CSV table of C-alpha atoms in Angstrom, one decimal:
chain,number,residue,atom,x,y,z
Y,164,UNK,CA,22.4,-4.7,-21.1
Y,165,UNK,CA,20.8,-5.2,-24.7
Y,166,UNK,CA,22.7,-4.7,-27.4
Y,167,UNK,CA,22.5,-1.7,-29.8
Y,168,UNK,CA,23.2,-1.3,-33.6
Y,169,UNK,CA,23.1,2.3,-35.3
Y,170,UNK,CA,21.7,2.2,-39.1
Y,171,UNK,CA,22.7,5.0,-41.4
Y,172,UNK,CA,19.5,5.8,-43.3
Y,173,UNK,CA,20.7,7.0,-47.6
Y,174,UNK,CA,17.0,8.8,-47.3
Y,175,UNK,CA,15.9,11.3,-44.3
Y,176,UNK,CA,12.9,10.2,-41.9
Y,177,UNK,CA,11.0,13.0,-41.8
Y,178,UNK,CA,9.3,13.1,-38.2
Y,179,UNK,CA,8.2,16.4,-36.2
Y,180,UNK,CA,11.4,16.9,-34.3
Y,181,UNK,CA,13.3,16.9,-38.3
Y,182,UNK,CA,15.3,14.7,-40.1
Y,183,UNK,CA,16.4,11.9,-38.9
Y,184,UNK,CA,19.6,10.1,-40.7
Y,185,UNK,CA,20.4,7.5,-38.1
Y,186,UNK,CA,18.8,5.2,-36.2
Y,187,UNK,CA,19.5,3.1,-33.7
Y,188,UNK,CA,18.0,-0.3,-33.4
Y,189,UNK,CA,17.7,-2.2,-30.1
Y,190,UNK,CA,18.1,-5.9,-29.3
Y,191,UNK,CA,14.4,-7.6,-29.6
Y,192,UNK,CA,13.0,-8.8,-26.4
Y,193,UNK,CA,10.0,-11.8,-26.8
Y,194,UNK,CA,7.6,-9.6,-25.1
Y,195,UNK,CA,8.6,-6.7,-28.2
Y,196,UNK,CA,8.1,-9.9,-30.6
Y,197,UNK,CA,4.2,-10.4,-29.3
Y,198,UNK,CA,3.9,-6.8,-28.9
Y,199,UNK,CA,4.7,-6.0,-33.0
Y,200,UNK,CA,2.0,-8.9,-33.2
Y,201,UNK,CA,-0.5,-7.1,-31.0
Y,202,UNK,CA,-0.1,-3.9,-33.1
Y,203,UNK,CA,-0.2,-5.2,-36.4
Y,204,UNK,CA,-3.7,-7.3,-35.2
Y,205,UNK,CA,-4.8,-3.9,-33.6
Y,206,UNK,CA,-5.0,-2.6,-36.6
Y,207,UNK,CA,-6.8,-4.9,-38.7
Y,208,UNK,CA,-3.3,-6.6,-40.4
Y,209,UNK,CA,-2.5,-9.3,-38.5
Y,210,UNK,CA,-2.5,-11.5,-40.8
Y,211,UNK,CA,0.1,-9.6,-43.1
Y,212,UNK,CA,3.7,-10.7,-42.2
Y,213,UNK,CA,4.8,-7.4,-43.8
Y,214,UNK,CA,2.9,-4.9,-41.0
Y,215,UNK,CA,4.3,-7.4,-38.5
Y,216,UNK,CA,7.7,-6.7,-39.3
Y,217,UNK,CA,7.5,-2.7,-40.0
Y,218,UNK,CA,5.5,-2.9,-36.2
Y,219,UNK,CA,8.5,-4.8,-35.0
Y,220,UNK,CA,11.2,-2.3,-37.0
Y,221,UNK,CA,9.0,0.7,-35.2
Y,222,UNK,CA,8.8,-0.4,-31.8
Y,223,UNK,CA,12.9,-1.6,-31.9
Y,224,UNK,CA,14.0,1.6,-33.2
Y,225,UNK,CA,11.4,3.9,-31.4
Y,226,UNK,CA,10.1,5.3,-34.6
Y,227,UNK,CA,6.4,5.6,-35.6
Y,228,UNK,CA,4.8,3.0,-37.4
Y,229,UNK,CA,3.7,5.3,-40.4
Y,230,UNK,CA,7.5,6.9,-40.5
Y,231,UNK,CA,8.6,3.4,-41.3
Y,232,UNK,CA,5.9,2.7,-44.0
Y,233,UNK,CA,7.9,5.9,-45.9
Y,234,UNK,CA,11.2,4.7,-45.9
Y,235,UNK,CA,12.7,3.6,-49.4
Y,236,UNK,CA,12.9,-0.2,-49.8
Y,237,UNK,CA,16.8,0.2,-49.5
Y,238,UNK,CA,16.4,1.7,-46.2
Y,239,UNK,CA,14.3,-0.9,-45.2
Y,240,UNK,CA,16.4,-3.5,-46.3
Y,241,UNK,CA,18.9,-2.0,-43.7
Y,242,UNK,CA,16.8,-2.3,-40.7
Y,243,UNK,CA,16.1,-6.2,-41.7
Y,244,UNK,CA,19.8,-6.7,-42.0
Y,245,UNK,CA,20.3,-5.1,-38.4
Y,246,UNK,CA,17.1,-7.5,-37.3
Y,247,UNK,CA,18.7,-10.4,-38.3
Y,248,UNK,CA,21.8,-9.5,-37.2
Y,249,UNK,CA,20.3,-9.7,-33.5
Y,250,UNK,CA,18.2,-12.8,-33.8
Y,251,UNK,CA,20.9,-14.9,-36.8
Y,252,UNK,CA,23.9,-13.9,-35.8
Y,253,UNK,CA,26.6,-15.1,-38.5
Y,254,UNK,CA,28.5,-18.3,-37.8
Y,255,UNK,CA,25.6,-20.1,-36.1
Y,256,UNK,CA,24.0,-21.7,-38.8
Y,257,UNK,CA,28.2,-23.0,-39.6
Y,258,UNK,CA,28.5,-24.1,-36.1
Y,259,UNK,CA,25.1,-26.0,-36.1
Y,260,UNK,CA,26.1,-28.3,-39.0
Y,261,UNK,CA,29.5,-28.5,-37.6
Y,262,UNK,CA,28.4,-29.5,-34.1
Y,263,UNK,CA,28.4,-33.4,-34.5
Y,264,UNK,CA,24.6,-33.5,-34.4
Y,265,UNK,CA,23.0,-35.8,-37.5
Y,266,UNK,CA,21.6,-33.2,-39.8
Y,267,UNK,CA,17.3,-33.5,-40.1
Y,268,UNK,CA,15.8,-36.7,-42.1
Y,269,UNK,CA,19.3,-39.2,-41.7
Y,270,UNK,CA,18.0,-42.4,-41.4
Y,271,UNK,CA,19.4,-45.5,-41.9
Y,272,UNK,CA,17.3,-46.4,-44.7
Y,273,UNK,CA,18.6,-47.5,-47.8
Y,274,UNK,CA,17.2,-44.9,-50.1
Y,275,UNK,CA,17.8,-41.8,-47.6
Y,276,UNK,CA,21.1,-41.0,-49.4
Y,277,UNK,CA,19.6,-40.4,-52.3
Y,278,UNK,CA,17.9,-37.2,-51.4
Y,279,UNK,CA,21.0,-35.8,-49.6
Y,280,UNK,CA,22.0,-33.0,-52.2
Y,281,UNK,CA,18.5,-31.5,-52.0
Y,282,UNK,CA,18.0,-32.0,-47.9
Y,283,UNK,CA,21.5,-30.8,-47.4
Y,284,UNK,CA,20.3,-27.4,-49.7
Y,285,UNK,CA,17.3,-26.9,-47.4
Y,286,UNK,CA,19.1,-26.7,-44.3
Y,287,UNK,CA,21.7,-24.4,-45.7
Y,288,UNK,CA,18.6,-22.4,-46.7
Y,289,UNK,CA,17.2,-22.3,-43.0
């Protein structure tokens, strides 16, 4: 079964059956993933990673499309939270580095230490 997470909204949706303070965002599928993509290309925005994303928030939490485009940024910054709580759950980025695998770019080379505080930075940043 997919997992669930409920998002407390500070600001109201206002769709036809009322207001709507919760809502409840499901696990992503890949086939959700290409369908967000489908949508934003549908209508003419496909190309704008923003109108992915809300087509992604709107099909997960079974909201319209427009309905998402009214939500205050704070709101929204809820749902991407929730997102990224599904697809970067916390811990594995720790677990990666802690794993035993080289990190990206170690070579033997004699110059690659140099560059180690600023390559060690951009995977932390991934």
């Amino acid at each position: 079964m997919r997992r669930t997470t409920t998002i407390t909204l500070d600001n109201p949706l206002r769709l036809k059956g009322g207001d709507v303070f919760e809502l409840e965002m499901k696990e992503p599928t890949m086939a959700e993933e290409e369908d967000s993509m489908a949508l934003a290309v549908d209508m003419g925005r496909g190309n704008v990673p923003l109108t992915n994303e809300m087509c992604m928030y709107s099909l997960l939490c079974n909201v319209p499309y427009e309905a998402v485009r009214t939500m205050t940024s704070a709101d929204y910054e809820k749902l991407r939270r929730a997102y990224n709580g599904f697809v970067r759950p916390i811990g594995r980025a720790a677990s990666r580095r802690n794993s035993g695998t080289p990190p990206k770019n170690s070579g033997s080379s004699a110059g690659a230490s140099s560059g180690s505080d600023a390559s060690q930075a951009g995977e932390e940043a991934n």
